[in-house]
Amino acid sequence: MILQAHLHSLCLLMLYLATGYGQEGKFSGPLKPMTFSIYEGQEPSQIIFQFKANPPAVTFELTGETDNIFVIEREGLLYYNRALDRETRSTHNLQVAALDANGIIVEGPVPITIEVKDINDNRPTFLQSKYEGSVRQNSRPGKPFLYINATDLDDPATPNGQLYYQIVIQLPMINNVMYFQINNKTGAISLTREGSQELNPAKNPSYNLVISVKDMGGQSENSFSDTTSVDIIVTENIWKAPKPVEMVENSTDPHPIKITQVRWNDPGAQYSLVDKEKLPRFPFSIDQEGDIYVTQPLDREEKDAYVFYAVAKDEYGKPLSYPLEIHVKVKDINDNPPTCPSPVTVFEVQENERLGNSIGTLTAHDRDEENTANSFLNYRIVEQTPKLPMDGLFLIQTYAGMLQLAKQSLKKQDTPQYNLTIEVSDKDFKTLCFVQINIIDINDQIPIFEKSDYGNLTLAEDTNVGSTILTIQATDADEPFTGSSKILYHIEKGDSEGRLGVDTDPHTNTGYVIIKKPLDFETAAVSNIVFKAENPEPLVFGVTYNASSFAKFTLIVTDVNEAPQFSQHVFQAKVSEDVAIGTKVGNVTAKDPEGLDISYSLRRDTRGWLKIDHVTGEIFSVAPLDREAGSPYRVQVVATEVGGSSLSSVSEFHLILMDVNDNPPRLAKDYTGLFFCHPLSAPGSLIFEATDDDQHLFRGPHFTFSLGSGSLQNDWEVSKINGTHARLSTRHTDFEEREYVVLIRINDGGRPPLEGIVSLPVTFCSCVEGSCFRPAGHQTGIPTVGMAVGILLTTLLVIGIILAVVFIRIKKDKGKDNVESAQASEVKPLRS
């Protein structure tokens, strides 16, 4: 036995040395507190550490939670002889002490902690092989109604013990839609959004789910798993809107009064009401049992129906489901008397009204509910005033309120007005309404002129428009200030041109004949005018207008010499601007009212382009026309009587000139100052614009561009950008520092085409900060430096001489020194 122990120790020592555990500090060392982590399930006889003894210690002793697994050799070699199991013990607390030869502890004991690290050696298992639960239809999606649980003995702090739940099968599966979902970590089962909307116990009262659980967080193919079955019963949703409620208005019962209720599927819900209409007074409440109350009496006439919502929330204030719509209808009671449409209702009736005809309808109102006995009204006449020529002249339809003439036609001579008292009643209330009936005179009298002939009236044809030329008068025996007695005057004959009109004074029925259009001796020297007087109201049957309603007068217009009259205020013609001289470009016409001959002439022909035939009015060109100089060209035409008073009148003649292509292209602006910085580092380009003075269509000009000389092609090129712009580019960089003049040929493509050759001066110069630097040099007309100095000195000398003479005359006693001093003082600022 002793031999076997020695052999075992020898083997461990050899293993210890072979595996490198003899390295000082990593796998061996002095006795001190230490912690070791070892995976469970490893092969036994694994060396943990080699403790070194310090004299006088010669051996070691192991105590604590060894569980007959951990052993220490006399030489200090700590190892375990069986595989560890974390699920049995996750931590072993050991103590190691060093002993001398006599077995006495000389060092320690020190704590040694063995932590057993987990491996995935346990499969998860459900706590139940089968689960049962229930859920109500329309439950809120995502709210758990059932929890399932599985356990795993592995370390939950490692993936080995992290469980992952998953629904494997749902039966039945309708349209491949999942109605249920599970929280992968907690195992909480809830409805999906589709399940909340579509679960119906009438169609499928139960469902079965197969649920799996995996360790390793479900992320490893080598994870362990387990399955269980879940039976789910679908119960009916009791969160439903109640039936509409009817409440009698003005209830005298003690309030609040319970009128209906709502219930959530589970206890603990928090209920509230939401006013859909945002009323200033909301007479409803709900308690936490879901009972709904009306808190005060309702008035149907104030509001006949209410719509609001009941809401159920969880303990966190989140809605459990959709709100329920609550309808409350207020039932009517007869609590309102009839009301009259106005304090006095006024009707009018003509004095010849037939028996039975409607006079008018009295419409009373009742605020109670329409089309019920509470608002059904009866009408009855209780008094007529006056009772002339008899009582009972009127009757009223009992239910419709329509008044009719009952016994005989009315006459205004008997009384112009009747007053009726009418009783309006419903089943409980009575109200008196008052009606006034005015008798209207009928139009049975025609207007009669005070005289039928107003004689002759002579006027000059230039009498002002708007002048009153005659006053006429007719009378009507009907009631004054009514449509039956109002008179309107019309001209029936003699004024087909509408030159006259008649205004009526509404108070006196006097007619004033006025001139509406200018009189004309030439077309109507004598007019026999016939007036008709009539009423705006139609005459009664059997009465017609006769000769008494007509009158006449004769209008004599005297001649006045008038100026000629043009047929148009403005004459207009259109010709091409390149017409030949002498071409007829238009004509004007005028007539003299008296038939005299007319002579035509022109005014304001500022350019001298036109002449007019004095007799015919034809207009001709007498010089080249130019649209660009002005179009339309406007002149005045004068028509003058030949003989007589030589009166004249003026009209306008507008000559519109149509464009022809007669202007060559040119540069749109002055392009002096174009430059390139010398020397060129790369070919450069400049952009220029062309234009011409001709008229262009909507698309604008379409110029083409080319170099004006073939000798320029080696140095320059020109390219078109659009119809008006082109780019001038250098072909190389080897240019001298000087000015170049580039000729550009521009063609307008017109009919006929015109082209122009323009010059673009381009300077190659040294640049300073991007600007062209040109050293000063002699230019034509500019004096040289020497000339400038000579001019300056000559000017100074002349000024000095003038100043000297002045000072000599003022101060004769001063000598030449004073003069020179004065001269120097004057010259000095000029030199500064």
JSON list of C-alpha atoms in Angstrom, two decimals, residues 481-630:
[
{"chain": "A", "resi": 481, "resn": "PHE", "atom": "CA", "xyz": [-98.22, 105.03, -52.98]},
{"chain": "A", "resi": 482, "resn": "THR", "atom": "CA", "xyz": [-99.07, 101.50, -54.05]},
{"chain": "A", "resi": 483, "resn": "GLY", "atom": "CA", "xyz": [-98.19, 99.54, -57.14]},
{"chain": "A", "resi": 484, "resn": "SER", "atom": "CA", "xyz": [-101.70, 100.17, -58.35]},
{"chain": "A", "resi": 485, "resn": "SER", "atom": "CA", "xyz": [-101.31, 103.95, -58.38]},
{"chain": "A", "resi": 486, "resn": "LYS", "atom": "CA", "xyz": [-97.62, 104.30, -59.27]},
{"chain": "A", "resi": 487, "resn": "ILE", "atom": "CA", "xyz": [-97.18, 105.49, -62.87]},
{"chain": "A", "resi": 488, "resn": "LEU", "atom": "CA", "xyz": [-94.42, 104.56, -65.30]},
{"chain": "A", "resi": 489, "resn": "TYR", "atom": "CA", "xyz": [-94.08, 106.46, -68.59]},
{"chain": "A", "resi": 490, "resn": "HIS", "atom": "CA", "xyz": [-92.88, 104.81, -71.81]},
{"chain": "A", "resi": 491, "resn": "ILE", "atom": "CA", "xyz": [-92.31, 106.22, -75.31]},
{"chain": "A", "resi": 492, "resn": "GLU", "atom": "CA", "xyz": [-94.40, 104.01, -77.53]},
{"chain": "A", "resi": 493, "resn": "LYS", "atom": "CA", "xyz": [-93.75, 105.63, -80.94]},
{"chain": "A", "resi": 494, "resn": "GLY", "atom": "CA", "xyz": [-91.57, 108.17, -82.69]},
{"chain": "A", "resi": 495, "resn": "ASP", "atom": "CA", "xyz": [-88.16, 107.45, -81.09]},
{"chain": "A", "resi": 496, "resn": "SER", "atom": "CA", "xyz": [-86.73, 104.29, -82.60]},
{"chain": "A", "resi": 497, "resn": "GLU", "atom": "CA", "xyz": [-83.15, 105.50, -81.86]},
{"chain": "A", "resi": 498, "resn": "GLY", "atom": "CA", "xyz": [-83.86, 105.85, -78.14]},
{"chain": "A", "resi": 499, "resn": "ARG", "atom": "CA", "xyz": [-82.80, 109.51, -78.03]},
{"chain": "A", "resi": 500, "resn": "LEU", "atom": "CA", "xyz": [-85.39, 110.39, -75.34]},
{"chain": "A", "resi": 501, "resn": "GLY", "atom": "CA", "xyz": [-86.32, 108.99, -71.95]},
{"chain": "A", "resi": 502, "resn": "VAL", "atom": "CA", "xyz": [-88.85, 109.74, -69.18]},
{"chain": "A", "resi": 503, "resn": "ASP", "atom": "CA", "xyz": [-88.03, 109.83, -65.45]},
{"chain": "A", "resi": 504, "resn": "THR", "atom": "CA", "xyz": [-90.94, 109.63, -62.97]},
{"chain": "A", "resi": 505, "resn": "ASP", "atom": "CA", "xyz": [-91.12, 111.41, -59.63]},
{"chain": "A", "resi": 506, "resn": "PRO", "atom": "CA", "xyz": [-92.30, 108.63, -57.23]},
{"chain": "A", "resi": 507, "resn": "HIS", "atom": "CA", "xyz": [-94.16, 111.09, -55.00]},
{"chain": "A", "resi": 508, "resn": "THR", "atom": "CA", "xyz": [-96.07, 113.09, -57.62]},
{"chain": "A", "resi": 509, "resn": "ASN", "atom": "CA", "xyz": [-96.08, 110.72, -60.63]},
{"chain": "A", "resi": 510, "resn": "THR", "atom": "CA", "xyz": [-94.75, 113.66, -62.70]},
{"chain": "A", "resi": 511, "resn": "GLY", "atom": "CA", "xyz": [-92.83, 112.62, -65.80]},
{"chain": "A", "resi": 512, "resn": "TYR", "atom": "CA", "xyz": [-89.72, 114.47, -66.97]},
{"chain": "A", "resi": 513, "resn": "VAL", "atom": "CA", "xyz": [-88.72, 113.97, -70.61]},
{"chain": "A", "resi": 514, "resn": "ILE", "atom": "CA", "xyz": [-84.92, 114.09, -70.98]},
{"chain": "A", "resi": 515, "resn": "ILE", "atom": "CA", "xyz": [-82.43, 113.77, -73.86]},
{"chain": "A", "resi": 516, "resn": "LYS", "atom": "CA", "xyz": [-80.53, 110.50, -73.58]},
{"chain": "A", "resi": 517, "resn": "LYS", "atom": "CA", "xyz": [-78.66, 110.62, -76.92]},
{"chain": "A", "resi": 518, "resn": "PRO", "atom": "CA", "xyz": [-77.67, 113.59, -79.16]},
{"chain": "A", "resi": 519, "resn": "LEU", "atom": "CA", "xyz": [-80.40, 114.88, -81.43]},
{"chain": "A", "resi": 520, "resn": "ASP", "atom": "CA", "xyz": [-79.73, 114.78, -85.19]},
{"chain": "A", "resi": 521, "resn": "PHE", "atom": "CA", "xyz": [-81.39, 117.13, -87.67]},
{"chain": "A", "resi": 522, "resn": "GLU", "atom": "CA", "xyz": [-80.05, 115.15, -90.60]},
{"chain": "A", "resi": 523, "resn": "THR", "atom": "CA", "xyz": [-81.75, 111.86, -89.61]},
{"chain": "A", "resi": 524, "resn": "ALA", "atom": "CA", "xyz": [-84.78, 113.01, -87.63]},
{"chain": "A", "resi": 525, "resn": "ALA", "atom": "CA", "xyz": [-85.80, 116.62, -88.14]},
{"chain": "A", "resi": 526, "resn": "VAL", "atom": "CA", "xyz": [-89.43, 116.03, -86.97]},
{"chain": "A", "resi": 527, "resn": "SER", "atom": "CA", "xyz": [-90.53, 113.26, -84.59]},
{"chain": "A", "resi": 528, "resn": "ASN", "atom": "CA", "xyz": [-94.09, 112.55, -83.45]},
{"chain": "A", "resi": 529, "resn": "ILE", "atom": "CA", "xyz": [-93.63, 111.17, -79.95]},
{"chain": "A", "resi": 530, "resn": "VAL", "atom": "CA", "xyz": [-96.37, 109.07, -78.26]},
{"chain": "A", "resi": 531, "resn": "PHE", "atom": "CA", "xyz": [-96.26, 108.40, -74.47]},
{"chain": "A", "resi": 532, "resn": "LYS", "atom": "CA", "xyz": [-98.00, 105.63, -72.54]},
{"chain": "A", "resi": 533, "resn": "ALA", "atom": "CA", "xyz": [-98.71, 105.79, -68.81]},
{"chain": "A", "resi": 534, "resn": "GLU", "atom": "CA", "xyz": [-99.12, 102.43, -67.02]},
{"chain": "A", "resi": 535, "resn": "ASN", "atom": "CA", "xyz": [-98.87, 100.84, -63.55]},
{"chain": "A", "resi": 536, "resn": "PRO", "atom": "CA", "xyz": [-96.22, 98.34, -62.45]},
{"chain": "A", "resi": 537, "resn": "GLU", "atom": "CA", "xyz": [-99.06, 96.23, -60.99]},
{"chain": "A", "resi": 538, "resn": "PRO", "atom": "CA", "xyz": [-101.19, 94.41, -63.57]},
{"chain": "A", "resi": 539, "resn": "LEU", "atom": "CA", "xyz": [-104.74, 95.62, -64.06]},
{"chain": "A", "resi": 540, "resn": "VAL", "atom": "CA", "xyz": [-107.53, 93.45, -62.72]},
{"chain": "A", "resi": 541, "resn": "PHE", "atom": "CA", "xyz": [-109.36, 91.20, -65.09]},
{"chain": "A", "resi": 542, "resn": "GLY", "atom": "CA", "xyz": [-111.70, 93.15, -67.35]},
{"chain": "A", "resi": 543, "resn": "VAL", "atom": "CA", "xyz": [-109.91, 96.52, -67.06]},
{"chain": "A", "resi": 544, "resn": "THR", "atom": "CA", "xyz": [-107.63, 97.67, -69.93]},
{"chain": "A", "resi": 545, "resn": "TYR", "atom": "CA", "xyz": [-105.64, 100.76, -70.86]},
{"chain": "A", "resi": 546, "resn": "ASN", "atom": "CA", "xyz": [-107.39, 103.11, -73.31]},
{"chain": "A", "resi": 547, "resn": "ALA", "atom": "CA", "xyz": [-106.71, 106.39, -75.11]},
{"chain": "A", "resi": 548, "resn": "SER", "atom": "CA", "xyz": [-106.74, 108.25, -71.77]},
{"chain": "A", "resi": 549, "resn": "SER", "atom": "CA", "xyz": [-103.43, 106.60, -70.91]},
{"chain": "A", "resi": 550, "resn": "PHE", "atom": "CA", "xyz": [-101.71, 107.97, -74.03]},
{"chain": "A", "resi": 551, "resn": "ALA", "atom": "CA", "xyz": [-100.38, 111.44, -74.88]},
{"chain": "A", "resi": 552, "resn": "LYS", "atom": "CA", "xyz": [-98.27, 112.94, -77.66]},
{"chain": "A", "resi": 553, "resn": "PHE", "atom": "CA", "xyz": [-96.06, 115.83, -78.67]},
{"chain": "A", "resi": 554, "resn": "THR", "atom": "CA", "xyz": [-94.11, 116.83, -81.79]},
{"chain": "A", "resi": 555, "resn": "LEU", "atom": "CA", "xyz": [-90.34, 117.32, -81.53]},
{"chain": "A", "resi": 556, "resn": "ILE", "atom": "CA", "xyz": [-88.87, 119.63, -84.15]},
{"chain": "A", "resi": 557, "resn": "VAL", "atom": "CA", "xyz": [-85.03, 119.59, -84.40]},
{"chain": "A", "resi": 558, "resn": "THR", "atom": "CA", "xyz": [-83.30, 122.57, -86.01]},
{"chain": "A", "resi": 559, "resn": "ASP", "atom": "CA", "xyz": [-80.06, 122.27, -87.91]},
{"chain": "A", "resi": 560, "resn": "VAL", "atom": "CA", "xyz": [-76.67, 123.26, -86.43]},
{"chain": "A", "resi": 561, "resn": "ASN", "atom": "CA", "xyz": [-73.51, 123.33, -88.53]},
{"chain": "A", "resi": 562, "resn": "GLU", "atom": "CA", "xyz": [-71.42, 120.35, -87.34]},
{"chain": "A", "resi": 563, "resn": "ALA", "atom": "CA", "xyz": [-67.87, 119.30, -87.89]},
{"chain": "A", "resi": 564, "resn": "PRO", "atom": "CA", "xyz": [-67.10, 116.31, -90.14]},
{"chain": "A", "resi": 565, "resn": "GLN", "atom": "CA", "xyz": [-67.33, 112.94, -88.45]},
{"chain": "A", "resi": 566, "resn": "PHE", "atom": "CA", "xyz": [-64.78, 110.17, -88.93]},
{"chain": "A", "resi": 567, "resn": "SER", "atom": "CA", "xyz": [-66.09, 106.66, -89.31]},
{"chain": "A", "resi": 568, "resn": "GLN", "atom": "CA", "xyz": [-63.54, 105.50, -86.70]},
{"chain": "A", "resi": 569, "resn": "HIS", "atom": "CA", "xyz": [-61.74, 107.08, -83.77]},
{"chain": "A", "resi": 570, "resn": "VAL", "atom": "CA", "xyz": [-58.54, 105.27, -84.71]},
{"chain": "A", "resi": 571, "resn": "PHE", "atom": "CA", "xyz": [-57.57, 103.97, -88.14]},
{"chain": "A", "resi": 572, "resn": "GLN", "atom": "CA", "xyz": [-54.93, 101.29, -88.36]},
{"chain": "A", "resi": 573, "resn": "ALA", "atom": "CA", "xyz": [-52.91, 99.76, -91.19]},
{"chain": "A", "resi": 574, "resn": "LYS", "atom": "CA", "xyz": [-50.03, 97.31, -91.46]},
{"chain": "A", "resi": 575, "resn": "VAL", "atom": "CA", "xyz": [-47.22, 97.28, -94.10]},
{"chain": "A", "resi": 576, "resn": "SER", "atom": "CA", "xyz": [-43.71, 95.97, -94.44]},
{"chain": "A", "resi": 577, "resn": "GLU", "atom": "CA", "xyz": [-41.00, 98.45, -93.52]},
{"chain": "A", "resi": 578, "resn": "ASP", "atom": "CA", "xyz": [-39.29, 97.99, -96.91]},
{"chain": "A", "resi": 579, "resn": "VAL", "atom": "CA", "xyz": [-42.26, 99.06, -99.10]},
{"chain": "A", "resi": 580, "resn": "ALA", "atom": "CA", "xyz": [-41.39, 101.26, -102.04]},
{"chain": "A", "resi": 581, "resn": "ILE", "atom": "CA", "xyz": [-41.81, 104.99, -101.82]},
{"chain": "A", "resi": 582, "resn": "GLY", "atom": "CA", "xyz": [-45.24, 105.99, -103.10]},
{"chain": "A", "resi": 583, "resn": "THR", "atom": "CA", "xyz": [-46.97, 102.83, -101.86]},
{"chain": "A", "resi": 584, "resn": "LYS", "atom": "CA", "xyz": [-50.49, 103.24, -100.50]},
{"chain": "A", "resi": 585, "resn": "VAL", "atom": "CA", "xyz": [-50.33, 102.28, -96.84]},
{"chain": "A", "resi": 586, "resn": "GLY", "atom": "CA", "xyz": [-53.91, 103.06, -95.71]},
{"chain": "A", "resi": 587, "resn": "ASN", "atom": "CA", "xyz": [-56.91, 105.34, -95.98]},
{"chain": "A", "resi": 588, "resn": "VAL", "atom": "CA", "xyz": [-59.37, 107.22, -93.76]},
{"chain": "A", "resi": 589, "resn": "THR", "atom": "CA", "xyz": [-62.99, 108.27, -94.32]},
{"chain": "A", "resi": 590, "resn": "ALA", "atom": "CA", "xyz": [-65.10, 111.04, -92.83]},
{"chain": "A", "resi": 591, "resn": "LYS", "atom": "CA", "xyz": [-68.49, 112.58, -93.64]},
{"chain": "A", "resi": 592, "resn": "ASP", "atom": "CA", "xyz": [-69.93, 116.01, -93.07]},
{"chain": "A", "resi": 593, "resn": "PRO", "atom": "CA", "xyz": [-73.41, 115.91, -91.49]},
{"chain": "A", "resi": 594, "resn": "GLU", "atom": "CA", "xyz": [-74.43, 118.78, -93.75]},
{"chain": "A", "resi": 595, "resn": "GLY", "atom": "CA", "xyz": [-73.09, 117.03, -96.85]},
{"chain": "A", "resi": 596, "resn": "LEU", "atom": "CA", "xyz": [-70.22, 119.47, -97.52]},
{"chain": "A", "resi": 597, "resn": "ASP", "atom": "CA", "xyz": [-67.02, 118.31, -99.21]},
{"chain": "A", "resi": 598, "resn": "ILE", "atom": "CA", "xyz": [-64.09, 117.34, -96.97]},
{"chain": "A", "resi": 599, "resn": "SER", "atom": "CA", "xyz": [-60.37, 118.05, -97.28]},
{"chain": "A", "resi": 600, "resn": "TYR", "atom": "CA", "xyz": [-57.91, 115.74, -95.49]},
{"chain": "A", "resi": 601, "resn": "SER", "atom": "CA", "xyz": [-54.51, 116.67, -94.03]},
{"chain": "A", "resi": 602, "resn": "LEU", "atom": "CA", "xyz": [-51.89, 115.16, -91.70]},
{"chain": "A", "resi": 603, "resn": "ARG", "atom": "CA", "xyz": [-50.48, 116.38, -88.41]},
{"chain": "A", "resi": 604, "resn": "ARG", "atom": "CA", "xyz": [-47.49, 115.19, -86.33]},
{"chain": "A", "resi": 605, "resn": "ASP", "atom": "CA", "xyz": [-45.83, 113.41, -89.23]},
{"chain": "A", "resi": 606, "resn": "THR", "atom": "CA", "xyz": [-42.57, 114.00, -87.36]},
{"chain": "A", "resi": 607, "resn": "ARG", "atom": "CA", "xyz": [-40.44, 111.80, -89.63]},
{"chain": "A", "resi": 608, "resn": "GLY", "atom": "CA", "xyz": [-41.97, 113.02, -92.89]},
{"chain": "A", "resi": 609, "resn": "TRP", "atom": "CA", "xyz": [-42.77, 109.46, -93.99]},
{"chain": "A", "resi": 610, "resn": "LEU", "atom": "CA", "xyz": [-46.39, 109.95, -95.19]},
{"chain": "A", "resi": 611, "resn": "LYS", "atom": "CA", "xyz": [-48.64, 112.09, -97.34]},
{"chain": "A", "resi": 612, "resn": "ILE", "atom": "CA", "xyz": [-52.45, 112.02, -97.71]},
{"chain": "A", "resi": 613, "resn": "ASP", "atom": "CA", "xyz": [-54.67, 112.58, -100.70]},
{"chain": "A", "resi": 614, "resn": "HIS", "atom": "CA", "xyz": [-56.69, 115.68, -99.71]},
{"chain": "A", "resi": 615, "resn": "VAL", "atom": "CA", "xyz": [-59.78, 114.42, -101.51]},
{"chain": "A", "resi": 616, "resn": "THR", "atom": "CA", "xyz": [-59.86, 110.64, -101.09]},
{"chain": "A", "resi": 617, "resn": "GLY", "atom": "CA", "xyz": [-58.15, 110.27, -97.72]},
{"chain": "A", "resi": 618, "resn": "GLU", "atom": "CA", "xyz": [-55.69, 107.69, -99.09]},
{"chain": "A", "resi": 619, "resn": "ILE", "atom": "CA", "xyz": [-52.30, 107.72, -97.33]},
{"chain": "A", "resi": 620, "resn": "PHE", "atom": "CA", "xyz": [-48.99, 107.02, -99.15]},
{"chain": "A", "resi": 621, "resn": "SER", "atom": "CA", "xyz": [-45.35, 106.61, -98.16]},
{"chain": "A", "resi": 622, "resn": "VAL", "atom": "CA", "xyz": [-43.04, 109.40, -99.30]},
{"chain": "A", "resi": 623, "resn": "ALA", "atom": "CA", "xyz": [-39.80, 108.24, -97.64]},
{"chain": "A", "resi": 624, "resn": "PRO", "atom": "CA", "xyz": [-38.15, 104.96, -96.61]},
{"chain": "A", "resi": 625, "resn": "LEU", "atom": "CA", "xyz": [-39.85, 103.44, -93.56]},
{"chain": "A", "resi": 626, "resn": "ASP", "atom": "CA", "xyz": [-37.88, 102.01, -90.63]},
{"chain": "A", "resi": 627, "resn": "ARG", "atom": "CA", "xyz": [-39.50, 99.73, -88.05]},
{"chain": "A", "resi": 628, "resn": "GLU", "atom": "CA", "xyz": [-36.52, 100.12, -85.75]},
{"chain": "A", "resi": 629, "resn": "ALA", "atom": "CA", "xyz": [-37.02, 103.88, -85.65]},
{"chain": "A", "resi": 630, "resn": "GLY", "atom": "CA", "xyz": [-40.56, 103.48, -84.37]}
]
